[in-house]
C-alpha positions as a printed Julia matrix, in Angstrom:
410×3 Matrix{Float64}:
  73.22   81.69  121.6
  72.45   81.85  125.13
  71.04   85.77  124.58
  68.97   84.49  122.04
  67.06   81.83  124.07
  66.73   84.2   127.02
  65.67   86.94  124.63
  62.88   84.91  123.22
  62.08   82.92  126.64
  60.78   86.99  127.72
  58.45   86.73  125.04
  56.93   83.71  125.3
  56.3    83.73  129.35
  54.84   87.07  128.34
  52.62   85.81  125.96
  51.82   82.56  128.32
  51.18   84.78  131.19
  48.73   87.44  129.62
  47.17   84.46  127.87
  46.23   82.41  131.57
  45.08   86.09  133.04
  42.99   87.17  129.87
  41.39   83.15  129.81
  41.29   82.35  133.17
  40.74   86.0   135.22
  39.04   87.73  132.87
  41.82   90.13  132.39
  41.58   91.18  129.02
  43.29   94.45  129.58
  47.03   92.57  130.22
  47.08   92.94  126.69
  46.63   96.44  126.41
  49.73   96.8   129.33
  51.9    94.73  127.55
  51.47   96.32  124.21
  51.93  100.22  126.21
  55.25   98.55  127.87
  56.62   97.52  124.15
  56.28  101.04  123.35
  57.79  103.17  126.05
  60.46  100.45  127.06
  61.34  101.28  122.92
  61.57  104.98  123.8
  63.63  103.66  127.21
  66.23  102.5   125.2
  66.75  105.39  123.11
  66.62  107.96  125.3
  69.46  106.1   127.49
  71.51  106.0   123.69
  70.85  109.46  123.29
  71.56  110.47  127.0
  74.59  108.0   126.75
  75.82  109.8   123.22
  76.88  112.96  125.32
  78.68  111.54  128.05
  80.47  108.7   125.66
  81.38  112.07  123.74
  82.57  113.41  126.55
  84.73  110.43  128.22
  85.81  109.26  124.87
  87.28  112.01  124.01
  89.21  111.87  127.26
  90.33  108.57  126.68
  91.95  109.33  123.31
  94.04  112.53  124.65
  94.78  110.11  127.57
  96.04  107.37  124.91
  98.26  109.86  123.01
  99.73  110.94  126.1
 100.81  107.94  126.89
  98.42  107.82  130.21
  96.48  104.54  129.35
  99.85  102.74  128.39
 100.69  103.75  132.51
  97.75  102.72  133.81
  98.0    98.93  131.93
 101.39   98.95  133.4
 100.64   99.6   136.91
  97.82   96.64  136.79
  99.47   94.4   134.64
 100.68   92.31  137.41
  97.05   91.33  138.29
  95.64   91.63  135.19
  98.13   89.76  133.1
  96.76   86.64  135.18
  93.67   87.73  134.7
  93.7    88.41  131.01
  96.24   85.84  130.02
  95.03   86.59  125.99
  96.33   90.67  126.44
  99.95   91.12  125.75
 101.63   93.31  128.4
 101.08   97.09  127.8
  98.47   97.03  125.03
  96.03   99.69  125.35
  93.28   97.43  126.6
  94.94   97.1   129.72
  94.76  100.76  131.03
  91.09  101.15  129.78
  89.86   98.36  131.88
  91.84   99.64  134.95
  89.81  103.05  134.06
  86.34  100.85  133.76
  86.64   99.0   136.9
  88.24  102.23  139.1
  85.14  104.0   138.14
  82.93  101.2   138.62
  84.8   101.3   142.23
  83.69  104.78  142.84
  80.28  104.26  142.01
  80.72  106.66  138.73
  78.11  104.94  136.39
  78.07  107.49  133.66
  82.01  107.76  133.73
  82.57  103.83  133.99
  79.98  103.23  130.72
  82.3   104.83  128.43
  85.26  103.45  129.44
  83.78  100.11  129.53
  83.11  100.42  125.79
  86.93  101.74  125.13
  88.23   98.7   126.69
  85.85   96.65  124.9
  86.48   98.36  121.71
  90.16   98.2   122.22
  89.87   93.89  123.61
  88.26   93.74  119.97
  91.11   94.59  118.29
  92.9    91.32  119.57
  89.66   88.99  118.54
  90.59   86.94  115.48
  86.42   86.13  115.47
  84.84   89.49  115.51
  81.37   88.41  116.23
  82.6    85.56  119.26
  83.11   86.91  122.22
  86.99   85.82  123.55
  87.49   84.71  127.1
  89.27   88.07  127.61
  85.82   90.04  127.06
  84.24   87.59  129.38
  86.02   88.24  132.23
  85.67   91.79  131.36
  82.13   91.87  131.26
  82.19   89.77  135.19
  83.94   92.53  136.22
  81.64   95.02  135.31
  78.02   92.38  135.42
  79.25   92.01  139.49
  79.24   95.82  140.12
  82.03   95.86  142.49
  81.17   99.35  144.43
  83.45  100.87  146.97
  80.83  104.37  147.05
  76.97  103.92  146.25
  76.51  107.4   145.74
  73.2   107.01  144.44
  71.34  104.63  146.49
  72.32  106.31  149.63
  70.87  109.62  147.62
  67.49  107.71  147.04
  67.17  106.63  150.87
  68.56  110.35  152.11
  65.21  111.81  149.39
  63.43  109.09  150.81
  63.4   110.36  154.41
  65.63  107.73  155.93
  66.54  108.31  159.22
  70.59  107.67  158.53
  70.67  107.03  154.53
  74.41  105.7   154.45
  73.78  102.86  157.09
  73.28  100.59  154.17
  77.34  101.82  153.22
  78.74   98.34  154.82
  76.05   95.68  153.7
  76.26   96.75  149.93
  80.27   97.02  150.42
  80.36   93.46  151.53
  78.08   92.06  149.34
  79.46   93.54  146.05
  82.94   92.06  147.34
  81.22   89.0   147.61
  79.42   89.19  144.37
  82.91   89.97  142.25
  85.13   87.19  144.57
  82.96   84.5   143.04
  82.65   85.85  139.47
  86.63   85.76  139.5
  86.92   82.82  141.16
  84.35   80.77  139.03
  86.4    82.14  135.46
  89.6    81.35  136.85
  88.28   77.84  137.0
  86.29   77.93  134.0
  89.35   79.5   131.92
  91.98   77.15  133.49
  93.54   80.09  135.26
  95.82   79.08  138.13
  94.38   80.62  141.16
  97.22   79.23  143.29
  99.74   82.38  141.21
 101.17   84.08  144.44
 100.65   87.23  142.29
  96.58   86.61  142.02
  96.49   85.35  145.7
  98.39   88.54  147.08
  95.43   90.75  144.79
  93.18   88.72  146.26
  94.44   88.76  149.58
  94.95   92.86  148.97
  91.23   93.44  148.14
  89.9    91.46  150.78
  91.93   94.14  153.16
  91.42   96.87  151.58
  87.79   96.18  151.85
  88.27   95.82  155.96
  90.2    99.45  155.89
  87.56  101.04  153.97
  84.42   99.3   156.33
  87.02  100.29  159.4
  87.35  104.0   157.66
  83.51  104.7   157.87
  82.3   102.73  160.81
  83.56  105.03  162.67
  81.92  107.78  161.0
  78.32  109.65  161.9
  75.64  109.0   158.53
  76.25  112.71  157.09
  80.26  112.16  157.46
  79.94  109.34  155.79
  77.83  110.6   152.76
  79.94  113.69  152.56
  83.73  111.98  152.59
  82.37  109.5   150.27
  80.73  111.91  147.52
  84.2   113.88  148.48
  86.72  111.14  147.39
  84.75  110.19  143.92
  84.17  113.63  142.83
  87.87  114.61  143.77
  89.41  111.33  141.58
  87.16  111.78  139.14
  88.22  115.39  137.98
  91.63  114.39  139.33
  91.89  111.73  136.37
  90.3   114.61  134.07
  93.31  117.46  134.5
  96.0   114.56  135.01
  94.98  113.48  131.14
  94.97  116.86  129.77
  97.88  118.06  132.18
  99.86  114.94  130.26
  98.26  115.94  126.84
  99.82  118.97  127.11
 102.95  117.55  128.35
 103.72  115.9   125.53
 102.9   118.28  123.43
  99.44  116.35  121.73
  97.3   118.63  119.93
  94.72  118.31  122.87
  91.51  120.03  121.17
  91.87  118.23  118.01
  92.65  114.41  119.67
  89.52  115.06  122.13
  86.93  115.98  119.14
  88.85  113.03  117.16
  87.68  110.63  120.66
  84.18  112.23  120.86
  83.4   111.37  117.44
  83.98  107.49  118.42
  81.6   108.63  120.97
  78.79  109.64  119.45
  79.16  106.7   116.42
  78.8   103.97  119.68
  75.87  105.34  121.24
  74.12  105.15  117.53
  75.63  101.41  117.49
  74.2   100.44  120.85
  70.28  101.67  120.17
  68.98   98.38  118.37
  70.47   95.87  121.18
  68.84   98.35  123.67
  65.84   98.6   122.09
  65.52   94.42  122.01
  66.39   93.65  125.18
  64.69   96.59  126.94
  61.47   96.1   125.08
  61.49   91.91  126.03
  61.9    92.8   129.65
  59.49   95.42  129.7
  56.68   93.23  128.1
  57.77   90.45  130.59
  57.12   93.0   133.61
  54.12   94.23  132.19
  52.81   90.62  131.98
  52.16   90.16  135.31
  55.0    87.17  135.05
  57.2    88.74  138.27
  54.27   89.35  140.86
  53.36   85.5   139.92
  57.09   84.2   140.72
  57.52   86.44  143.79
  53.86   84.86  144.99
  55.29   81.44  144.65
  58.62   81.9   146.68
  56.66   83.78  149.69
  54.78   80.27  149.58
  57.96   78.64  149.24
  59.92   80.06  151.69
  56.65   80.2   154.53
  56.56   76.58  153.75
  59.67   76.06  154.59
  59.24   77.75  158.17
  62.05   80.05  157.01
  61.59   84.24  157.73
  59.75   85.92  154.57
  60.71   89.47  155.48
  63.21   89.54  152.61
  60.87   88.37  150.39
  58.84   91.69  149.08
  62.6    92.27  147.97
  63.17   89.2   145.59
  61.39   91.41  142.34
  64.34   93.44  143.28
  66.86   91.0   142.94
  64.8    89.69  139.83
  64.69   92.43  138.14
  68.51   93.75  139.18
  69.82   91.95  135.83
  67.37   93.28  133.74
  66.99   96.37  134.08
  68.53   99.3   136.31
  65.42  101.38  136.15
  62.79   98.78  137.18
  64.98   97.58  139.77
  65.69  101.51  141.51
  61.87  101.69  140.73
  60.9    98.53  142.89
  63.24   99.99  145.78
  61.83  102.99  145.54
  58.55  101.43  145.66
  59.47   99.44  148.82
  60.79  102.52  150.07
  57.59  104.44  149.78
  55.49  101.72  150.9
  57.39  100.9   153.62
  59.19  103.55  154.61
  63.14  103.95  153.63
  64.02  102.03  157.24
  62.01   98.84  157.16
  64.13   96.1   156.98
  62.66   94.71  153.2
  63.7    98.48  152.21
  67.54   98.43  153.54
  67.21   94.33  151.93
  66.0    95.74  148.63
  69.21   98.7   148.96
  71.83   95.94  149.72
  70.26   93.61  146.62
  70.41   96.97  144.44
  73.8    98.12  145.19
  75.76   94.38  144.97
  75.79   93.78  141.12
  75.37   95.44  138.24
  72.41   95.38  135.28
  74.05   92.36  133.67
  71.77   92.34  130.42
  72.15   95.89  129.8
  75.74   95.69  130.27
  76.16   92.73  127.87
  73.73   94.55  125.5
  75.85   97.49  125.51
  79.13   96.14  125.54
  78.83   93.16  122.98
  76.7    95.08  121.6
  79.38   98.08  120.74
  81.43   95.96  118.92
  79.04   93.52  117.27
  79.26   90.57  119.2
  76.26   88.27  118.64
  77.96   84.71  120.18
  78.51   85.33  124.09
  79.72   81.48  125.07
  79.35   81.25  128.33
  79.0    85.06  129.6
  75.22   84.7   130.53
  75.84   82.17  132.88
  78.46   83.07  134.74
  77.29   86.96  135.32
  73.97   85.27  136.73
  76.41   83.41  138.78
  78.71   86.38  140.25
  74.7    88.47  140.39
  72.75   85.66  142.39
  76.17   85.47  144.78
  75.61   89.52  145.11
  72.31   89.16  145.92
  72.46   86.03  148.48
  74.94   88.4   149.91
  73.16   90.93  150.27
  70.28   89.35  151.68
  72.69   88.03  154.45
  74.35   91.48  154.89
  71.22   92.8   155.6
  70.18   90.05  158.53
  73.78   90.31  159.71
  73.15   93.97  160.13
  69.69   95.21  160.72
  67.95   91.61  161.16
């Protein structure tokens, strides 16, 4: 229910908006923008289906050769110390297990179009457990925290935008983003455990804990060390390298085990291309609602009133120009990478409210389109409490990253 209000809230501060600028300003061509953003945030959201149909092909396919060779069942059994604590509803060694260790080692890598799919295998696979197919269990919840807080050892990408941007060392943003995304996913677990009555006392969870937190001081001790280009090239290295690792070690153990490996991956890529027609109409609704709320005029009003806000309160503003950033992070991908690439432009790639926006951008992840997508997969219309709690772990990511960015350029 809580998608449905905000669904509908987009609207109507839309409409409320264009109504004060076309009454009030004379702006009778908000209307006109609003109407043009309807229509090509429609397109939007099926041209990310259709890109999304190849590559769910592709890593769906995968997946299934992966399953029959008995690769997925390994993977849940390596993390089933952690994640049995974590996903108390998941008997030990069901599929579901090794398909989120997949999602979240991509996510980790900073392998977008590689962690999508696998996201929507686990999700697909979590389903298969739900005795109420359109209620999302607490299981998928914590799921979807994982994935809404983004946690990013690599951010391939945004250090590619601020390289094509001209920035004078693109990767220095490397440690902020690192520490903020921690941040971001340490209170998204640590707020379920205590919604879902999980005991975060378990000396199993604490030692996870404990082992993130230090693996997170290696990595930041790995590449502090390092020049900007070492950095950029070890990094793009180590992803690439697992990533096609993971590829041969599936069809190494398809063939193994003697699966038919050409017949189970078409069998997978089939599921593919059926879930990237499934996903278009929750796309489409959400995309469209945020891209009439943008057009509106309705985010340049609330950025306005915190620069007030925050002058008022004698407090530094430089962060500021970032905030539609940060507003727009759970929205939508796109508009957020287009408002740093706008600050970027504007202010060049090295300004402080440019390496802000790049720490805000790289510590969570598009929590609306990833509940659209992955509820949306498997026909989930009642999310309980997910909205609230990926807001929680994405604010925490982007407080964070604010911070980071004093800490380390302010």
């Amino acid at each position: 229910m809580a998608l449905n209000y905000i669904w509908l809230a987009f609207f109507i501060v839309a409409f409320a908006v264009a109504l004060f600028r076309s009454i009030f300003m004379g702006d009778l061509d908000v209307w006109s923008q609003i109407m043009s953003a309807s229509f090509s945030s429609a397109g939007t959201a099926f041209e990310i289906s259709l890109g999304l149909a190849g590559i769910l092909s592709l890593w769906l396919g995968l997946m299934k050769v992966g399953e029959r060779a008995g690769v997925i069942n390994f993977f849940g059994r390596l993390i089933s110390p952690l994640f049995s604590r974590l996903f108390p509803g998941v008997p030990k060694g069901h599929p579901a297990m090794g398909s989120i260790f997949m999602n979240v080692s991509a996510n980790m890598l900073g392998l977008d179009n590689a962690a999508t799919p696998l996201g929507l295998k686990a999700m697909q696979e979590l389903q298969t457990l739900n005795k109420e197919k359109d209620t999302a269990t607490d299981a998928m919840i914590m799921f979807l925290i994982l994935n809404a807080s983004g946690l990013c050892f690599i951010p391939i990408s945004i250090m590619m935008y601020r390289a094509q941007a001209g920035a004078a060392n693109p990767t220095d943003i490397f440690l902020p983003i690192l520490l903020a995304t921690f941040i971001s996913t340490f209170v998204g677990i640590v707020a379920l455990c205590l919604k879902q009555r999980i005991r975060l006392t378990d000396p199993v969870l604490l030692s996870w804990l404990a082992g993130m937190g230090a693996f997170i001081a290696l990595v930041v001790w790995f590449f502090s060390g390092m020049e900007g280009a070492q950095v950029e090239r070890w990094s793009g290295f180590i992803a690439n390298a697992l990533l096609f690792c993971v590829i041969i070690a599936f069809l190494g153990a398809g063939l193994f085990r003697r699966v038919n490996v050409y017949e189970t991956f078409i069998e997978g890529a089939k599921d593919g291309f059926k879930t990237a027609v499934t996903i278009i109409p929750y796309l489409v609704a959400i995309l469209v609602a945020i891209g009439m709320f943008r057009a509106s005029g309705a985010m340049d009003m609330i950025t306005g009133w915190t620069t007030r806000f925050v002058a008022a309160l004698g407090c530094d503003t430089q962060w500021v120009e970032a905030l539609p950033t940060a507003l727009m992070k759970p929205l939508s991908g796109s508009g957020s990478r287009g408002m740093m690439v706008d600050l970027m432009a504007a202010h060049g790639p090295d300004a402080f409210v440019s390496r802000v926006s790049a720490a805000i951008q790289g510590s969570t992840d598009t929590m609306f389109y990833v509940l659209a997508v992955y509820f949306g997969s498997i026909g989930v219309k009642k999310t309980r409490y997910a909205v609230p709690y990926a807001l929680l772990a994405d604010v925490a990511g982007s407080v964070a990253g604010v911070f980071a960015a004093y800490v380390f350029f302010g």
